[in-house]
Amino acid sequence: MSQSDLPGSLPERPVTDPALDPAPTQGPTTALAEPVDRVRSLWVTGVVLVNVGINAAFFGPIQVLLGQQAIHFDEGQKEAILALVTACGAAVSMVANPLFGAFSDRTTSRLGRRAPWVLFGAILGAAALVALAGAPNVAVMTILWCLVQAGCNGAYAAITAAIPDRVPVPQRGAVGGLAAMGQTVGILAGAVIASVVSGNFALGYIVCAVALLAGVVLYLFKNADVPLVREARPAFKLWTFVKGFWISPAKYPDFAWAWLTRFLVNVGNHMVTLYLLFFLKDAVHLEEAQGIKPEFGVLVLTGLYAVMVIITSVVGGAISDRMGKRKPLVIVSSVVISIAALILAFEPTWMGAIAGAAVLGIGFGAYLAVDFALITQVLPAALDRGRDLGVINIANSLPQVIAPAIASFFVVFWGGYVSLYVAAAVIGLLGAVFVVKIKGVA
């Protein structure tokens, strides 16, 4: 089922690569056409590097730098400061992603719909990171981190929408897998940056800003975005624009089920990873049993998890393209994620933790690649790809807010880590079950 078959789509002609067809005959909906030409490796590399830069700019601060800055302002209140700053940033990200995606949908720049917002988002995020290095107090720190989130989410919304704009359906699994690989490499790069600067958080922010800007350069020069002609853009009406962020489950059930399954799987994944430090300390008793500090244990597990995500995101996406099917691999990968949670629940040892981290990475990497490809095939209309993918991305960010509350309840009040990880497994399995409800994709 192609997007041109979906309700709300317009009659479209296939997009050709501007490098091969420098002066195509463009009707008013050329930019909205279902892509048929396979994208080249240089374009894919540009997309991957944008994802690396964005995630380095996100996770270097989240993992280390914001915490160090919180200690700088008030060590006694560092937990409260970090919670305030990250919660405000998360709230901004949930709004900014679909909003900037919608803005990019309506952009008629000669550079295309997505490239201007990748550039704008990178500049805003980098400028805010540099300013964050000299923030004089917690209030300014919070505002600047919200601007970082706004800028990075603007760039992320645009680069995510560029994939269904340019990549034909039979290639989306592979490209989605490479994009997921870029995200994971960016997370690792952020951790490396934070480690290398050795407590100098101001320098860390500047290096993250440089990484963000460097990541977008290749894409900006090789983006091949097809401009949206003004005749294809609907007249702007505020209420219609705002109302458009509600995508009716009754009218677009496949989209609704795809959103729900991604939300559930992400909740389960966050529940598994959230308390790893405390799990190694209080359940595995890692230092007493193995002589390994829990902090180093988390680093080992995170690195193993990341390596497996990188491998399986690339392999899983390519396999789904060859199969021509998405749902079976989404279901299998969701089940694998649940198995990882059960390993941690019933084998609270260092070897059990290593096995759980590896299995979790295998499942989540494949899930990221294949589920993204599936989602691009259930978007309601080509005109609103950026907005609709932004709505989908709420299913990535909202679990970061909800999962800590759920996890805390299980750990403190209802059975400890066994019940936490069993609950995570059940939630992940629900995600697998609901994938079956999607009818428009094999």
mmCIF file with all atom_site columns, C-alpha atoms in Angstrom, residues 43-169:
data_model
loop_
_atom_site.group_PDB
_atom_site.id
_atom_site.type_symbol
_atom_site.label_atom_id
_atom_site.label_alt_id
_atom_site.label_comp_id
_atom_site.label_asym_id
_atom_site.label_entity_id
_atom_site.label_seq_id
_atom_site.pdbx_PDB_ins_code
_atom_site.Cartn_x
_atom_site.Cartn_y
_atom_site.Cartn_z
_atom_site.occupancy
_atom_site.B_iso_or_equiv
_atom_site.pdbx_formal_charge
_atom_site.auth_seq_id
_atom_site.auth_comp_id
_atom_site.auth_asym_id
_atom_site.auth_atom_id
_atom_site.pdbx_PDB_model_num
ATOM 1   C CA . TRP A 1 43  ? 22.535 11.048 0.482  1.00 0.00 ? 43  TRP A CA 1
ATOM 2   C CA . VAL A 1 44  ? 22.076 8.281  3.054  1.00 0.00 ? 44  VAL A CA 1
ATOM 3   C CA . THR A 1 45  ? 25.435 9.175  4.609  1.00 0.00 ? 45  THR A CA 1
ATOM 4   C CA . GLY A 1 46  ? 24.227 12.757 4.978  1.00 0.00 ? 46  GLY A CA 1
ATOM 5   C CA . VAL A 1 47  ? 21.085 11.574 6.783  1.00 0.00 ? 47  VAL A CA 1
ATOM 6   C CA . VAL A 1 48  ? 23.139 9.333  9.084  1.00 0.00 ? 48  VAL A CA 1
ATOM 7   C CA . LEU A 1 49  ? 25.527 12.164 9.985  1.00 0.00 ? 49  LEU A CA 1
ATOM 8   C CA . VAL A 1 50  ? 22.651 14.511 10.826 1.00 0.00 ? 50  VAL A CA 1
ATOM 9   C CA . ASN A 1 51  ? 21.357 11.863 13.241 1.00 0.00 ? 51  ASN A CA 1
ATOM 10  C CA . VAL A 1 52  ? 24.833 11.460 14.745 1.00 0.00 ? 52  VAL A CA 1
ATOM 11  C CA . GLY A 1 53  ? 25.177 15.206 15.325 1.00 0.00 ? 53  GLY A CA 1
ATOM 12  C CA . ILE A 1 54  ? 21.699 15.653 16.801 1.00 0.00 ? 54  ILE A CA 1
ATOM 13  C CA . ASN A 1 55  ? 22.061 12.766 19.230 1.00 0.00 ? 55  ASN A CA 1
ATOM 14  C CA . ALA A 1 56  ? 25.563 13.814 20.312 1.00 0.00 ? 56  ALA A CA 1
ATOM 15  C CA . ALA A 1 57  ? 24.115 17.257 21.090 1.00 0.00 ? 57  ALA A CA 1
ATOM 16  C CA . PHE A 1 58  ? 21.236 15.647 23.002 1.00 0.00 ? 58  PHE A CA 1
ATOM 17  C CA . PHE A 1 59  ? 22.927 12.947 25.007 1.00 0.00 ? 59  PHE A CA 1
ATOM 18  C CA . GLY A 1 60  ? 26.276 14.480 25.912 1.00 0.00 ? 60  GLY A CA 1
ATOM 19  C CA . PRO A 1 61  ? 24.399 17.007 28.065 1.00 0.00 ? 61  PRO A CA 1
ATOM 20  C CA . ILE A 1 62  ? 21.704 14.588 29.266 1.00 0.00 ? 62  ILE A CA 1
ATOM 21  C CA . GLN A 1 63  ? 24.152 11.874 30.311 1.00 0.00 ? 63  GLN A CA 1
ATOM 22  C CA . VAL A 1 64  ? 26.781 14.023 32.032 1.00 0.00 ? 64  VAL A CA 1
ATOM 23  C CA . LEU A 1 65  ? 27.084 17.742 31.290 1.00 0.00 ? 65  LEU A CA 1
ATOM 24  C CA . LEU A 1 66  ? 23.761 18.952 32.698 1.00 0.00 ? 66  LEU A CA 1
ATOM 25  C CA . GLY A 1 67  ? 24.440 17.015 35.895 1.00 0.00 ? 67  GLY A CA 1
ATOM 26  C CA . GLN A 1 68  ? 27.880 18.562 36.229 1.00 0.00 ? 68  GLN A CA 1
ATOM 27  C CA . GLN A 1 69  ? 26.404 22.018 35.716 1.00 0.00 ? 69  GLN A CA 1
ATOM 28  C CA . ALA A 1 70  ? 23.743 21.292 38.337 1.00 0.00 ? 70  ALA A CA 1
ATOM 29  C CA . ILE A 1 71  ? 26.509 20.425 40.812 1.00 0.00 ? 71  ILE A CA 1
ATOM 30  C CA . HIS A 1 72  ? 28.265 23.671 39.852 1.00 0.00 ? 72  HIS A CA 1
ATOM 31  C CA . PHE A 1 73  ? 25.206 25.705 40.838 1.00 0.00 ? 73  PHE A CA 1
ATOM 32  C CA . ASP A 1 74  ? 24.170 23.797 43.999 1.00 0.00 ? 74  ASP A CA 1
ATOM 33  C CA . GLU A 1 75  ? 25.540 20.360 44.839 1.00 0.00 ? 75  GLU A CA 1
ATOM 34  C CA . GLY A 1 76  ? 22.985 19.874 47.613 1.00 0.00 ? 76  GLY A CA 1
ATOM 35  C CA . GLN A 1 77  ? 20.114 20.383 45.164 1.00 0.00 ? 77  GLN A CA 1
ATOM 36  C CA . LYS A 1 78  ? 21.673 18.740 42.103 1.00 0.00 ? 78  LYS A CA 1
ATOM 37  C CA . GLU A 1 79  ? 18.953 16.092 41.756 1.00 0.00 ? 79  GLU A CA 1
ATOM 38  C CA . ALA A 1 80  ? 16.151 18.663 41.866 1.00 0.00 ? 80  ALA A CA 1
ATOM 39  C CA . ILE A 1 81  ? 17.928 20.975 39.426 1.00 0.00 ? 81  ILE A CA 1
ATOM 40  C CA . LEU A 1 82  ? 18.596 18.184 36.935 1.00 0.00 ? 82  LEU A CA 1
ATOM 41  C CA . ALA A 1 83  ? 14.992 16.947 37.212 1.00 0.00 ? 83  ALA A CA 1
ATOM 42  C CA . LEU A 1 84  ? 13.657 20.455 36.559 1.00 0.00 ? 84  LEU A CA 1
ATOM 43  C CA . VAL A 1 85  ? 15.884 21.125 33.570 1.00 0.00 ? 85  VAL A CA 1
ATOM 44  C CA . THR A 1 86  ? 15.341 17.760 31.873 1.00 0.00 ? 86  THR A CA 1
ATOM 45  C CA . ALA A 1 87  ? 11.581 17.738 32.519 1.00 0.00 ? 87  ALA A CA 1
ATOM 46  C CA . CYS A 1 88  ? 11.177 21.173 30.927 1.00 0.00 ? 88  CYS A CA 1
ATOM 47  C CA . GLY A 1 89  ? 13.306 20.077 27.992 1.00 0.00 ? 89  GLY A CA 1
ATOM 48  C CA . ALA A 1 90  ? 11.232 16.905 27.535 1.00 0.00 ? 90  ALA A CA 1
ATOM 49  C CA . ALA A 1 91  ? 8.034  18.962 27.517 1.00 0.00 ? 91  ALA A CA 1
ATOM 50  C CA . VAL A 1 92  ? 9.464  21.244 24.828 1.00 0.00 ? 92  VAL A CA 1
ATOM 51  C CA . SER A 1 93  ? 10.564 18.274 22.724 1.00 0.00 ? 93  SER A CA 1
ATOM 52  C CA . MET A 1 94  ? 7.045  16.820 22.652 1.00 0.00 ? 94  MET A CA 1
ATOM 53  C CA . VAL A 1 95  ? 5.684  20.087 21.246 1.00 0.00 ? 95  VAL A CA 1
ATOM 54  C CA . ALA A 1 96  ? 8.618  21.104 19.044 1.00 0.00 ? 96  ALA A CA 1
ATOM 55  C CA . ASN A 1 97  ? 8.881  17.890 17.057 1.00 0.00 ? 97  ASN A CA 1
ATOM 56  C CA . PRO A 1 98  ? 5.403  17.845 15.489 1.00 0.00 ? 98  PRO A CA 1
ATOM 57  C CA . LEU A 1 99  ? 5.306  21.660 15.295 1.00 0.00 ? 99  LEU A CA 1
ATOM 58  C CA . PHE A 1 100 ? 8.545  22.011 13.335 1.00 0.00 ? 100 PHE A CA 1
ATOM 59  C CA . GLY A 1 101 ? 7.555  18.996 11.272 1.00 0.00 ? 101 GLY A CA 1
ATOM 60  C CA . ALA A 1 102 ? 4.361  20.825 10.312 1.00 0.00 ? 102 ALA A CA 1
ATOM 61  C CA . PHE A 1 103 ? 6.321  23.988 9.503  1.00 0.00 ? 103 PHE A CA 1
ATOM 62  C CA . SER A 1 104 ? 8.600  22.015 7.199  1.00 0.00 ? 104 SER A CA 1
ATOM 63  C CA . ASP A 1 105 ? 5.576  20.472 5.464  1.00 0.00 ? 105 ASP A CA 1
ATOM 64  C CA . ARG A 1 106 ? 4.444  23.951 4.439  1.00 0.00 ? 106 ARG A CA 1
ATOM 65  C CA . THR A 1 107 ? 7.858  25.326 3.423  1.00 0.00 ? 107 THR A CA 1
ATOM 66  C CA . THR A 1 108 ? 8.221  26.432 -0.210 1.00 0.00 ? 108 THR A CA 1
ATOM 67  C CA . SER A 1 109 ? 11.916 27.338 -0.159 1.00 0.00 ? 109 SER A CA 1
ATOM 68  C CA . ARG A 1 110 ? 14.001 26.690 -3.269 1.00 0.00 ? 110 ARG A CA 1
ATOM 69  C CA . LEU A 1 111 ? 16.138 24.471 -1.000 1.00 0.00 ? 111 LEU A CA 1
ATOM 70  C CA . GLY A 1 112 ? 13.183 22.160 -0.466 1.00 0.00 ? 112 GLY A CA 1
ATOM 71  C CA . ARG A 1 113 ? 10.914 21.509 2.493  1.00 0.00 ? 113 ARG A CA 1
ATOM 72  C CA . ARG A 1 114 ? 13.330 19.842 4.886  1.00 0.00 ? 114 ARG A CA 1
ATOM 73  C CA . ALA A 1 115 ? 16.829 21.306 4.392  1.00 0.00 ? 115 ALA A CA 1
ATOM 74  C CA . PRO A 1 116 ? 15.971 24.827 5.673  1.00 0.00 ? 116 PRO A CA 1
ATOM 75  C CA . TRP A 1 117 ? 14.691 23.384 8.942  1.00 0.00 ? 117 TRP A CA 1
ATOM 76  C CA . VAL A 1 118 ? 17.679 21.073 9.358  1.00 0.00 ? 118 VAL A CA 1
ATOM 77  C CA . LEU A 1 119 ? 19.863 24.178 9.017  1.00 0.00 ? 119 LEU A CA 1
ATOM 78  C CA . PHE A 1 120 ? 17.717 26.373 11.274 1.00 0.00 ? 120 PHE A CA 1
ATOM 79  C CA . GLY A 1 121 ? 17.426 23.699 13.946 1.00 0.00 ? 121 GLY A CA 1
ATOM 80  C CA . ALA A 1 122 ? 21.164 23.033 13.965 1.00 0.00 ? 122 ALA A CA 1
ATOM 81  C CA . ILE A 1 123 ? 21.996 26.741 14.253 1.00 0.00 ? 123 ILE A CA 1
ATOM 82  C CA . LEU A 1 124 ? 19.458 27.293 17.061 1.00 0.00 ? 124 LEU A CA 1
ATOM 83  C CA . GLY A 1 125 ? 20.606 24.193 18.953 1.00 0.00 ? 125 GLY A CA 1
ATOM 84  C CA . ALA A 1 126 ? 24.309 24.998 18.573 1.00 0.00 ? 126 ALA A CA 1
ATOM 85  C CA . ALA A 1 127 ? 23.856 28.641 19.623 1.00 0.00 ? 127 ALA A CA 1
ATOM 86  C CA . ALA A 1 128 ? 21.898 27.571 22.709 1.00 0.00 ? 128 ALA A CA 1
ATOM 87  C CA . LEU A 1 129 ? 24.577 24.998 23.619 1.00 0.00 ? 129 LEU A CA 1
ATOM 88  C CA . VAL A 1 130 ? 27.323 27.612 23.394 1.00 0.00 ? 130 VAL A CA 1
ATOM 89  C CA . ALA A 1 131 ? 25.248 29.999 25.525 1.00 0.00 ? 131 ALA A CA 1
ATOM 90  C CA . LEU A 1 132 ? 24.534 27.180 27.983 1.00 0.00 ? 132 LEU A CA 1
ATOM 91  C CA . ALA A 1 133 ? 28.258 26.957 28.668 1.00 0.00 ? 133 ALA A CA 1
ATOM 92  C CA . GLY A 1 134 ? 28.073 30.385 30.322 1.00 0.00 ? 134 GLY A CA 1
ATOM 93  C CA . ALA A 1 135 ? 24.619 30.199 31.925 1.00 0.00 ? 135 ALA A CA 1
ATOM 94  C CA . PRO A 1 136 ? 24.712 32.308 35.138 1.00 0.00 ? 136 PRO A CA 1
ATOM 95  C CA . ASN A 1 137 ? 21.929 30.523 37.026 1.00 0.00 ? 137 ASN A CA 1
ATOM 96  C CA . VAL A 1 138 ? 19.452 27.639 36.974 1.00 0.00 ? 138 VAL A CA 1
ATOM 97  C CA . ALA A 1 139 ? 16.657 29.674 35.348 1.00 0.00 ? 139 ALA A CA 1
ATOM 98  C CA . VAL A 1 140 ? 18.831 30.624 32.362 1.00 0.00 ? 140 VAL A CA 1
ATOM 99  C CA . MET A 1 141 ? 20.189 27.077 32.197 1.00 0.00 ? 141 MET A CA 1
ATOM 100 C CA . THR A 1 142 ? 16.627 25.750 31.946 1.00 0.00 ? 142 THR A CA 1
ATOM 101 C CA . ILE A 1 143 ? 15.608 28.217 29.223 1.00 0.00 ? 143 ILE A CA 1
ATOM 102 C CA . LEU A 1 144 ? 18.710 27.490 27.161 1.00 0.00 ? 144 LEU A CA 1
ATOM 103 C CA . TRP A 1 145 ? 18.275 23.730 27.439 1.00 0.00 ? 145 TRP A CA 1
ATOM 104 C CA . CYS A 1 146 ? 14.693 24.165 26.227 1.00 0.00 ? 146 CYS A CA 1
ATOM 105 C CA . LEU A 1 147 ? 16.086 26.061 23.217 1.00 0.00 ? 147 LEU A CA 1
ATOM 106 C CA . VAL A 1 148 ? 18.557 23.232 22.579 1.00 0.00 ? 148 VAL A CA 1
ATOM 107 C CA . GLN A 1 149 ? 15.642 20.802 22.623 1.00 0.00 ? 149 GLN A CA 1
ATOM 108 C CA . ALA A 1 150 ? 13.631 23.025 20.282 1.00 0.00 ? 150 ALA A CA 1
ATOM 109 C CA . GLY A 1 151 ? 16.469 23.360 17.786 1.00 0.00 ? 151 GLY A CA 1
ATOM 110 C CA . CYS A 1 152 ? 17.509 19.728 17.794 1.00 0.00 ? 152 CYS A CA 1
ATOM 111 C CA . ASN A 1 153 ? 13.907 18.533 17.544 1.00 0.00 ? 153 ASN A CA 1
ATOM 112 C CA . GLY A 1 154 ? 13.338 20.913 14.643 1.00 0.00 ? 154 GLY A CA 1
ATOM 113 C CA . ALA A 1 155 ? 16.273 19.405 12.778 1.00 0.00 ? 155 ALA A CA 1
ATOM 114 C CA . TYR A 1 156 ? 15.249 15.873 13.763 1.00 0.00 ? 156 TYR A CA 1
ATOM 115 C CA . ALA A 1 157 ? 11.647 16.354 12.591 1.00 0.00 ? 157 ALA A CA 1
ATOM 116 C CA . ALA A 1 158 ? 12.874 17.563 9.214  1.00 0.00 ? 158 ALA A CA 1
ATOM 117 C CA . ILE A 1 159 ? 15.492 14.855 8.650  1.00 0.00 ? 159 ILE A CA 1
ATOM 118 C CA . THR A 1 160 ? 13.047 12.121 9.687  1.00 0.00 ? 160 THR A CA 1
ATOM 119 C CA . ALA A 1 161 ? 10.431 13.372 7.216  1.00 0.00 ? 161 ALA A CA 1
ATOM 120 C CA . ALA A 1 162 ? 13.056 13.522 4.461  1.00 0.00 ? 162 ALA A CA 1
ATOM 121 C CA . ILE A 1 163 ? 13.218 9.718  4.434  1.00 0.00 ? 163 ILE A CA 1
ATOM 122 C CA . PRO A 1 164 ? 9.649  9.036  3.214  1.00 0.00 ? 164 PRO A CA 1
ATOM 123 C CA . ASP A 1 165 ? 9.996  12.109 0.961  1.00 0.00 ? 165 ASP A CA 1
ATOM 124 C CA . ARG A 1 166 ? 12.987 10.648 -0.883 1.00 0.00 ? 166 ARG A CA 1
ATOM 125 C CA . VAL A 1 167 ? 13.270 6.916  -0.162 1.00 0.00 ? 167 VAL A CA 1
ATOM 126 C CA . PRO A 1 168 ? 11.066 4.380  -1.991 1.00 0.00 ? 168 PRO A CA 1
ATOM 127 C CA . VAL A 1 169 ? 9.217  1.867  0.172  1.00 0.00 ? 169 VAL A CA 1
#
